[in-house]
Amino acid sequence: METLLLTVDEFVDNSENYTQAVNWFNSGEVVAFPTETVYGLGAVATDEQAVKKIFAAKGRPSDNPLIVHIGTMEEVARYVVDIPEIAKKCMEAFWPGPLTLVMKVKPNVLAASVTPGMQTVGLRMPNHPVALRLLQTLKKPLAAPSANRSGKPSPTKAMHVWEDLQGLIPCILDGGMTGIGVESTVLDVTLAQPVILRPGGVTKEMLEQVIGPVLEPNFEQQKIESTPKAPGMKYTHYAPNAPVYLIAQDKQQIECALEELQQQQHTVALLAPQNFANVKADYFFSFGDEHELEQMSATLYDALRACDKTNATIILATVTERKGVGTAIMNRLEKAAGGKWYQR
Ligand code: AMP
Ligand code: MG
């Protein structure tokens, strides 16, 4: 299949490109498009055959549910049994935005593969001009996971989607680099106390200001839970080819580690803030300015993906504080590293 790369920026009239994408959706095809978090691979969420194409293109396990994207808040009532008070408050405060709300799904409205064997659906109204214009023109919900091959870091640039899915999907809408860089926060509001199933751009602190106490299981707690709440939790994620090890943002520790690894004939890629650029790694990919968490989340996946273009045999990635969006960054880094820290 030939994959078209169509530009959709604000500076020229791209109406035709939107029309083309909408036509593809209406004819049961999948199209990749930018959101404010990462690029998504969309299909009309009520069209079972179209939704199946998402799983095929991504190589995604069929029991991993998809988030449904909508263009207006009014649509929520079509897909869920009821809208809890907490959900209403969240929608008002954070939509459109990087927050997915998990609610009880209405039976037989969405394609079965969107919520494989589940009683719930994750809904989100994205805050990106391209995603919103697509949804509002189409007037249908779009099931859209991240537009990468399953297991790889999510795409934050159209070129990342191209590298993973070229030849497998008919069209990629290129709207430039995504802003936030990590996926949406997934909040389960079906329980007595809301639970963060996946940390993201809307932080625990932000949520608690609006809805009070929120539970957030850490990496270890998620691992020991026998039945993960979000099926996505049990799959490898965000992983480049070479093994990733976490390390503190400490120049001396990093220099020691590099020396040791290079003595063992390793080729080392270092992912760290810009001020570590002068240490002697074989490859260096920047997380932006030190202490600028937003820069780190925006560059994280690009840096992880860049390692696959090198002959690095090991990747060291510096960690950050678990505060604000740092929680989401650490969640992705821990998954990319499988929880491993560098130890001499
Ligand atoms: P992705 O679209 O690849 O960013 O992954 C979507 C993730 O959202 C899944 O892997 C789940 O962790 C979560 N998710 C989506 N729908 C549900 C749901 N109904 N219940 C719980 N988690 C969900
Ligand atoms: Mg994903």
CSV table of N, CA and C and ligand atoms in Angstrom, one decimal, residues 38 58 60 64-69 100-103 105 114-116 118-123 144-148 154 183-184 186 188 197-198 229-233 235 237-238 335, ligand 1:
chain,number,residue,atom,x,y,z
A,38,VAL,N,0.5,12.7,21.4
A,38,VAL,CA,1.3,12.0,20.4
A,38,VAL,C,0.5,11.8,19.2
A,58,LYS,N,-0.7,-1.9,13.6
A,58,LYS,CA,0.2,-1.7,14.8
A,58,LYS,C,0.9,-3.0,15.3
A,60,ARG,N,-0.9,-4.8,17.3
A,60,ARG,CA,-1.3,-4.6,18.7
A,60,ARG,C,-2.1,-5.9,19.2
A,64,ASN,N,-6.0,-5.3,24.1
A,64,ASN,CA,-5.6,-4.0,24.6
A,64,ASN,C,-6.6,-3.0,24.0
A,65,PRO,N,-7.4,-2.4,24.9
A,65,PRO,CA,-8.5,-1.5,24.5
A,65,PRO,C,-8.0,-0.2,23.8
A,66,LEU,N,-8.8,0.4,23.1
A,66,LEU,CA,-8.5,1.7,22.4
A,66,LEU,C,-9.2,2.8,23.0
A,67,ILE,N,-8.6,4.0,23.0
A,67,ILE,CA,-9.2,5.2,23.5
A,67,ILE,C,-10.1,5.8,22.3
A,68,VAL,N,-11.3,6.2,22.7
A,68,VAL,CA,-12.2,6.8,21.7
A,68,VAL,C,-12.1,8.3,21.8
A,69,HIS,N,-11.8,9.0,20.7
A,69,HIS,CA,-11.7,10.4,20.6
A,69,HIS,C,-13.0,11.0,20.1
A,100,THR,N,-8.0,11.1,29.5
A,100,THR,CA,-9.0,10.1,29.1
A,100,THR,C,-9.7,9.6,30.3
A,101,LEU,N,-11.1,9.6,30.2
A,101,LEU,CA,-11.9,9.2,31.3
A,101,LEU,C,-12.5,7.8,31.0
A,102,VAL,N,-12.3,6.9,31.9
A,102,VAL,CA,-12.8,5.5,31.7
A,102,VAL,C,-14.2,5.4,32.4
A,103,MET,N,-15.2,5.1,31.6
A,103,MET,CA,-16.6,5.1,32.2
A,103,MET,C,-17.2,3.8,31.7
A,105,VAL,N,-19.4,1.5,29.6
A,105,VAL,CA,-19.7,1.6,28.1
A,105,VAL,C,-21.1,1.2,27.9
A,114,VAL,N,-13.0,-2.3,20.2
A,114,VAL,CA,-12.6,-1.1,20.9
A,114,VAL,C,-12.4,-1.3,22.4
A,115,THR,N,-13.4,-2.2,22.9
A,115,THR,CA,-13.4,-2.5,24.3
A,115,THR,C,-13.4,-4.0,24.5
A,116,PRO,N,-12.3,-4.7,24.1
A,116,PRO,CA,-12.3,-6.1,24.0
A,116,PRO,C,-12.7,-6.8,25.4
A,118,MET,N,-14.6,-5.8,27.7
A,118,MET,CA,-14.6,-5.0,28.8
A,118,MET,C,-16.0,-4.3,29.0
A,119,GLN,N,-16.3,-3.8,30.2
A,119,GLN,CA,-17.5,-3.1,30.5
A,119,GLN,C,-17.3,-1.6,30.4
A,120,THR,N,-16.1,-1.2,30.1
A,120,THR,CA,-15.8,0.2,30.2
A,120,THR,C,-15.2,0.7,28.9
A,121,VAL,N,-15.2,2.0,28.7
A,121,VAL,CA,-14.6,2.6,27.5
A,121,VAL,C,-13.8,3.9,28.0
A,122,GLY,N,-12.7,4.1,27.4
A,122,GLY,CA,-11.9,5.3,27.7
A,122,GLY,C,-12.2,6.4,26.6
A,123,LEU,N,-12.7,7.6,27.1
A,123,LEU,CA,-13.1,8.7,26.1
A,123,LEU,C,-12.2,9.9,26.4
A,144,ALA,N,-8.5,5.7,18.5
A,144,ALA,CA,-7.1,6.0,18.1
A,144,ALA,C,-6.1,5.8,19.2
A,145,PRO,N,-5.3,4.7,19.0
A,145,PRO,CA,-4.1,4.5,19.9
A,145,PRO,C,-3.0,5.2,19.3
A,146,SER,N,-1.8,5.2,19.9
A,146,SER,CA,-0.7,5.9,19.3
A,146,SER,C,-0.3,5.2,18.0
A,147,ALA,N,0.2,6.0,17.1
A,147,ALA,CA,0.5,5.5,15.7
A,147,ALA,C,1.8,4.9,15.5
A,148,ASN,N,2.2,4.0,16.4
A,148,ASN,CA,3.5,3.4,16.3
A,148,ASN,C,3.3,1.8,16.2
A,154,SER,N,6.0,5.9,21.3
A,154,SER,CA,5.0,6.6,20.6
A,154,SER,C,5.6,7.7,19.7
A,183,GLU,N,1.6,10.3,26.3
A,183,GLU,CA,0.2,10.0,26.1
A,183,GLU,C,-0.7,10.6,27.2
A,184,SER,N,-2.0,10.6,26.9
A,184,SER,CA,-2.9,11.2,27.9
A,184,SER,C,-2.9,10.5,29.2
A,186,VAL,N,-4.8,8.5,31.9
A,186,VAL,CA,-6.1,7.7,31.9
A,186,VAL,C,-6.6,7.6,33.3
A,188,ASP,N,-9.7,6.3,35.7
A,188,ASP,CA,-10.9,5.5,35.9
A,188,ASP,C,-11.8,6.1,36.9
A,197,LEU,N,-4.9,5.2,35.9
A,197,LEU,CA,-4.4,4.0,35.3
A,197,LEU,C,-3.1,4.2,34.5
A,198,ARG,N,-3.0,5.5,34.0
A,198,ARG,CA,-1.7,5.8,33.3
A,198,ARG,C,-1.5,7.3,33.6
A,229,LYS,N,-5.6,-3.3,35.8
A,229,LYS,CA,-6.9,-2.6,35.5
A,229,LYS,C,-7.0,-2.1,34.0
A,230,ALA,N,-5.8,-1.7,33.5
A,230,ALA,CA,-5.8,-1.3,32.1
A,230,ALA,C,-4.9,-2.4,31.4
A,231,PRO,N,-5.5,-3.1,30.5
A,231,PRO,CA,-4.8,-4.2,29.9
A,231,PRO,C,-3.5,-3.8,29.3
A,232,GLY,N,-3.4,-2.5,28.8
A,232,GLY,CA,-2.1,-2.0,28.3
A,232,GLY,C,-1.0,-2.1,29.2
A,233,MET,N,-1.3,-2.2,30.5
A,233,MET,CA,-0.2,-2.2,31.5
A,233,MET,C,0.7,-3.4,31.4
A,235,TYR,N,1.8,-5.0,28.8
A,235,TYR,CA,2.7,-5.2,27.6
A,235,TYR,C,3.9,-4.3,27.7
A,237,HIS,N,6.5,-1.6,26.5
A,237,HIS,CA,6.2,-0.4,25.9
A,237,HIS,C,7.4,0.5,25.7
A,238,TYR,N,7.4,1.3,24.7
A,238,TYR,CA,8.3,2.5,24.6
A,238,TYR,C,9.7,2.0,24.5
A,335,LYS,N,9.1,1.8,32.1
A,335,LYS,CA,8.7,0.8,31.2
A,335,LYS,C,9.7,0.5,30.1
B,1,AMP,P1,-2.6,3.8,23.5
B,1,AMP,O1,-3.8,4.2,22.8
B,1,AMP,O2,-1.7,2.9,22.8
B,1,AMP,O3,-2.0,5.0,24.1
B,1,AMP,O4,-3.1,3.0,24.8
B,1,AMP,C1,-4.4,3.2,25.3
B,1,AMP,C2,-4.4,2.7,26.7
B,1,AMP,O5,-5.5,3.3,27.4
B,1,AMP,C3,-4.6,1.2,26.9
B,1,AMP,O6,-3.4,0.5,26.8
B,1,AMP,C4,-5.1,1.2,28.3
B,1,AMP,O7,-4.1,1.2,29.2
B,1,AMP,C5,-5.9,2.5,28.4
B,1,AMP,N1,-7.4,2.2,28.2
B,1,AMP,C6,-8.1,2.4,27.1
B,1,AMP,N2,-9.4,2.0,27.2
B,1,AMP,C7,-9.5,1.6,28.5
B,1,AMP,C8,-10.5,1.0,29.3
B,1,AMP,N3,-11.7,0.9,28.8
B,1,AMP,N4,-10.3,0.7,30.5
B,1,AMP,C9,-9.0,0.8,31.0
B,1,AMP,N5,-8.0,1.3,30.3
B,1,AMP,C10,-8.2,1.7,29.1
